[in-house]
Amino acid sequence: MSKDILNILGVKVAPGESSTITFEVAKLHTRNTLAVPIIIERSKKSGPTVLMTAGIHGDEINGVEIVRQIIAKGINKPKIGTIICVPVINVFGFLNMNRLFPDGRDLNRVFPGSANGSLASRVANFVMKEIIPHVDFVMDFHTGGADRFNAAQIRIIQGDEKLNELAHVFGAPFIYYSKNLNKSFRNACYNAGVPILLFEGGKSFNIHSPITNTGVNGAKRVLHHLGMLNRKFKVSKPKSNVIIIEESKWLRAKYSGMFKATIDINSFVKKGDVLGHITDPYGSFNYFVKAPNDGYIFNVNESPVIYQGDAIFHISTKLEA
Ligand SMILES: [Zn+2]
């Protein structure tokens, strides 16, 4: 539970107060300062402290839009406890329209970071040292890389009861069991004993309303579950039952060519069903991509041009009963 006075970077925020603290990362090469705003809302009543983050990858705009809506609608003003929002952690990548830091580092592979490391490593260190110690629970919003469109899903490790409960409350169409990657933010939170739900949905450089709605509604359900959601907000039931994916595989393109998926994301397909086709520009080649097994399609590559070996569909191979 949070202490009475929250102190981040020497700025004190008392119960009942709001504050936007700016973390000044490093100057741009033009010597302009660059700030990461940390938006804090505290209720007078004590309660948990929830952190909502996005933009660890600078190209994952859907995630940023979800946290933006949460702030714009006032969902981050809690009935009890404290909500901290950091909509754009990798502000360098966001500015440069790039997933990574200017030196090519992936912020999500340098956690927990260090004070004297690379720029990305310093940002990770800041998050772990200044913010995470105050936090009881995290929701981190991501999107699929490049043109690979992710179905809305919560990623958690298998066998963690608390995470399972919260992931079900969130109510995204899928829960996908995936291991904590070494040096990821998720792994660093796990090692710090702070539960984290990782949301994935949509693709890079894209704002997709059904995906952002799923993210915002899920966050509201979790806040409601924790007793933190302001009374003025209604909580809707998830549209469908949550499907739990235990195992999955990526289908990779057998040929280079032009690509068009014909199956809708979130669909359940039978072995042998046509999922899409790979063609050439000259009208002489048409290869039908077929499902290798029964399963749910929870990622579809939306790139119109692909190379042999590119990941084109993510399909479940084992569901939890
Ligand atoms: Zn990401």
XYZ file of C-alpha atoms and ligand atoms in Angstrom:
322
model
C 0.000 0.000 0.000
C 1.123 3.538 -0.662
C 2.550 5.666 2.085
C 0.769 8.899 2.945
C 3.043 11.228 1.029
C 4.146 10.140 -2.390
C 7.613 11.434 -3.227
C 8.817 11.145 -6.807
C 11.962 13.035 -7.823
C 11.639 15.153 -4.686
C 8.095 16.266 -5.571
C 5.686 15.452 -2.756
C 2.091 14.605 -3.543
C -0.299 14.300 -0.591
C -3.598 12.371 -0.554
C -6.305 14.340 -2.380
C -3.753 16.122 -4.581
C -2.942 15.925 -8.294
C 0.398 16.582 -9.829
C 2.225 16.267 -13.123
C 5.865 15.605 -12.512
C 8.252 15.860 -15.428
C 11.149 13.515 -15.663
C 13.774 15.237 -17.791
C 15.574 12.448 -19.530
C 18.325 13.940 -21.647
C 18.455 16.944 -23.899
C 17.959 16.570 -27.619
C 20.962 17.197 -29.860
C 19.499 20.666 -30.427
C 19.841 21.240 -26.654
C 16.047 21.356 -26.267
C 14.922 19.665 -23.107
C 12.769 16.591 -23.381
C 10.386 15.633 -20.614
C 8.460 12.498 -19.711
C 5.291 13.668 -17.935
C 4.164 11.522 -15.015
C 0.535 12.261 -14.227
C -0.476 11.552 -10.651
C -3.984 11.606 -9.187
C -4.575 10.797 -5.527
C -7.752 10.260 -3.593
C -8.067 11.482 -0.015
C -8.929 7.903 0.877
C -6.076 5.461 1.122
C -5.931 2.529 -1.241
C -3.702 0.825 -3.780
C -1.384 2.635 -6.161
C -1.842 1.661 -9.792
C 0.594 2.576 -12.563
C -0.532 2.728 -16.207
C 2.179 2.949 -18.814
C 2.473 2.984 -22.603
C 4.942 3.893 -25.287
C 7.815 1.722 -24.064
C 8.036 1.154 -27.790
C 7.785 4.544 -29.493
C 5.744 3.206 -32.424
C 2.955 1.666 -30.326
C 0.482 4.490 -30.606
C -2.619 2.448 -29.698
C -1.226 1.997 -26.189
C -0.485 5.689 -25.862
C -4.040 6.459 -27.027
C -5.506 4.129 -24.373
C -3.676 5.879 -21.524
C -4.478 9.265 -23.097
C -8.210 8.449 -23.080
C -8.009 7.232 -19.491
C -6.570 10.619 -18.492
C -8.814 12.726 -20.777
C -11.955 11.052 -19.438
C -10.839 11.392 -15.823
C -10.791 7.633 -15.264
C -7.418 8.225 -13.584
C -9.052 10.165 -10.741
C -9.444 7.340 -8.227
C -12.144 6.863 -5.613
C -9.480 5.482 -3.300
C -5.718 5.248 -3.594
C -3.486 6.638 -6.317
C -3.249 6.363 -10.097
C 0.006 7.200 -11.866
C -0.044 7.464 -15.674
C 2.999 7.592 -17.928
C 1.532 7.607 -21.457
C 4.873 7.831 -23.306
C 7.858 6.264 -21.572
C 10.097 6.157 -24.658
C 9.593 9.773 -25.639
C 12.670 9.625 -27.906
C 11.179 6.836 -29.995
C 7.781 8.543 -30.022
C 9.318 11.762 -31.354
C 11.391 9.945 -33.950
C 8.449 7.723 -35.007
C 10.587 4.777 -34.032
C 10.129 1.766 -31.809
C 13.597 2.101 -30.319
C 15.872 4.624 -28.631
C 18.085 6.811 -30.847
C 21.021 4.426 -30.328
C 18.917 1.463 -31.506
C 18.286 0.031 -28.049
C 14.966 -1.542 -27.161
C 13.848 -0.099 -23.811
C 11.959 -3.307 -23.130
C 15.235 -5.291 -23.183
C 17.319 -3.181 -20.797
C 15.341 -3.441 -17.546
C 15.995 -2.958 -14.655
C 18.590 -0.607 -16.181
C 21.400 1.301 -14.553
C 22.153 4.916 -13.613
C 25.303 5.026 -15.736
C 24.227 2.846 -18.646
C 22.878 3.726 -22.087
C 20.112 6.296 -22.355
C 17.452 3.548 -22.509
C 19.051 1.856 -19.510
C 18.915 5.116 -17.538
C 15.215 5.514 -18.309
C 14.571 1.923 -17.181
C 16.545 2.590 -14.006
C 14.479 5.707 -13.346
C 11.204 3.788 -13.717
C 12.375 1.004 -11.393
C 13.942 3.307 -8.744
C 11.584 6.278 -8.686
C 8.175 4.880 -9.617
C 7.871 1.117 -9.093
C 8.671 1.195 -5.321
C 5.451 3.229 -4.819
C 3.313 0.936 -6.940
C 1.091 -2.046 -6.063
C -0.034 -2.977 -9.573
C 0.837 -2.108 -13.199
C -1.036 -2.118 -16.501
C 1.315 -1.687 -19.464
C -0.175 -1.098 -22.934
C 1.505 -2.342 -26.117
C 0.648 -3.058 -29.751
C 1.904 -5.553 -32.315
C 5.202 -4.801 -34.047
C 5.228 -3.354 -37.571
C 2.134 -4.458 -39.559
C 1.405 -7.465 -37.349
C -2.027 -6.727 -35.882
C -2.575 -8.283 -32.475
C -6.021 -9.280 -31.258
C -6.684 -7.563 -27.931
C -5.027 -9.784 -25.364
C -3.561 -9.813 -21.882
C -0.176 -11.491 -21.538
C 0.714 -13.097 -18.247
C 2.841 -15.990 -17.098
C 1.035 -19.257 -16.481
C 0.244 -20.341 -12.932
C 0.085 -16.980 -11.149
C -3.276 -16.838 -9.399
C -3.344 -13.089 -8.779
C -2.487 -12.264 -12.399
C -5.019 -14.784 -13.631
C -7.763 -13.165 -11.586
C -6.905 -9.648 -12.769
C -6.526 -10.758 -16.397
C -10.019 -12.284 -16.276
C -11.398 -9.100 -14.738
C -9.776 -7.049 -17.545
C -11.878 -9.074 -19.972
C -9.892 -8.805 -23.241
C -10.982 -11.521 -25.710
C -7.757 -13.477 -25.099
C -5.409 -14.257 -22.254
C -2.113 -15.433 -23.691
C 0.293 -17.235 -21.406
C 3.780 -16.075 -22.238
C 7.009 -16.194 -20.291
C 8.537 -13.048 -18.853
C 11.300 -12.092 -21.277
C 14.672 -11.434 -19.747
C 15.333 -7.690 -19.198
C 11.742 -6.737 -20.055
C 9.731 -4.290 -17.967
C 7.332 -7.116 -17.177
C 10.149 -9.271 -15.812
C 11.581 -6.391 -13.766
C 8.154 -5.762 -12.189
C 7.752 -9.470 -11.520
C 11.163 -9.581 -9.809
C 10.191 -6.521 -7.761
C 7.042 -8.360 -6.629
C 4.686 -5.973 -8.438
C 1.952 -7.704 -10.459
C 1.678 -6.469 -14.036
C -0.853 -7.004 -16.799
C 0.595 -6.523 -20.268
C -2.029 -5.512 -22.819
C -1.369 -6.085 -26.510
C -3.668 -4.878 -29.256
C -3.548 -3.557 -32.805
C -0.447 -2.698 -34.799
C 2.215 -0.001 -34.844
C 1.558 3.555 -36.068
C -2.165 3.032 -35.930
C -5.071 4.053 -33.737
C -7.771 1.417 -33.909
C -10.926 2.318 -31.994
C -12.174 -1.210 -31.152
C -8.709 -1.961 -29.725
C -8.458 1.256 -27.725
C -12.037 0.752 -26.451
C -11.104 -2.751 -25.271
C -8.065 -1.328 -23.473
C -9.958 1.501 -21.787
C -12.893 -0.755 -20.781
C -10.501 -3.382 -19.422
C -8.652 -0.813 -17.323
C -11.999 0.426 -15.959
C -13.016 -3.130 -14.988
C -9.753 -3.684 -13.136
C -10.024 -0.331 -11.319
C -13.617 -1.173 -10.404
C -12.484 -4.565 -9.104
C -9.881 -2.817 -6.924
C -12.572 -0.434 -5.600
C -10.817 2.523 -7.270
C -13.136 3.459 -10.151
C -15.009 6.706 -9.677
C -18.773 6.161 -9.315
C -19.598 8.230 -12.405
C -18.156 5.524 -14.673
C -20.134 2.464 -15.671
C -18.469 -0.868 -16.151
C -19.581 -2.999 -19.087
C -19.406 -6.765 -19.292
C -16.826 -8.122 -21.765
C -18.402 -8.808 -25.201
C -17.264 -12.417 -25.254
C -15.933 -15.087 -22.938
C -12.224 -14.862 -22.294
C -10.277 -17.488 -24.272
C -7.059 -18.679 -22.687
C -4.241 -19.559 -25.046
C -1.709 -21.863 -23.482
C 0.377 -22.571 -26.558
C 0.576 -21.104 -30.017
C 2.653 -20.917 -33.139
C 3.529 -18.367 -35.772
C 2.765 -19.314 -39.341
C 5.522 -18.079 -41.608
C 5.231 -17.247 -45.290
C 6.282 -20.105 -47.539
C 6.859 -17.673 -50.425
C 7.642 -14.005 -50.907
C 4.948 -12.004 -52.617
C 1.925 -9.870 -52.169
C -0.149 -10.942 -49.208
C -3.752 -10.668 -48.247
C -5.383 -12.308 -45.269
C -8.956 -13.399 -45.913
C -9.750 -14.518 -42.381
C -10.830 -12.066 -39.688
C -8.687 -11.735 -36.613
C -10.139 -13.419 -33.464
C -11.730 -16.132 -35.673
C -11.671 -19.793 -34.778
C -10.501 -21.807 -37.792
C -10.438 -25.495 -38.649
C -7.412 -27.319 -39.957
C -7.219 -26.751 -43.726
C -9.296 -23.563 -43.754
C -7.926 -20.910 -46.102
C -6.512 -17.986 -44.105
C -5.198 -15.832 -46.924
C -3.194 -15.868 -50.099
C 0.231 -14.987 -51.407
C 0.353 -13.786 -55.007
C 2.796 -12.148 -57.407
C 2.131 -8.854 -59.176
C 1.811 -10.555 -62.579
C -1.281 -12.659 -62.062
C 0.441 -16.014 -62.522
C 0.934 -17.096 -58.930
C -1.618 -17.638 -56.188
C -0.744 -19.636 -53.088
C -3.430 -20.329 -50.501
C -2.267 -20.196 -46.879
C -4.134 -22.849 -44.903
C -4.574 -23.435 -41.184
C -2.219 -26.204 -39.961
C -4.533 -27.012 -37.039
C -7.771 -25.958 -35.386
C -7.293 -22.772 -33.406
C -7.867 -19.075 -32.886
C -6.136 -16.561 -35.130
C -4.904 -13.870 -32.762
C -2.411 -12.018 -34.921
C -2.700 -11.182 -38.616
C 0.070 -9.545 -40.611
C -1.462 -6.635 -42.528
C 1.583 -5.921 -44.676
C 0.613 -6.064 -48.369
C 4.100 -7.273 -49.317
C 5.938 -10.050 -47.527
C 9.108 -12.087 -47.758
C 9.474 -15.806 -47.365
C 9.793 -16.548 -43.653
C 7.817 -13.515 -42.477
C 5.386 -14.181 -39.630
C 1.923 -13.887 -41.153
C -0.507 -15.447 -38.642
C -0.347 -16.327 -34.949
C -2.579 -19.312 -34.203
C -3.404 -21.030 -30.923
C -2.333 -24.674 -30.695
C -3.532 -25.396 -27.167
C -6.321 -23.742 -25.197
C -6.856 -23.962 -21.460
C -10.032 -25.879 -20.780
Zn 5.685 -3.158 -27.205
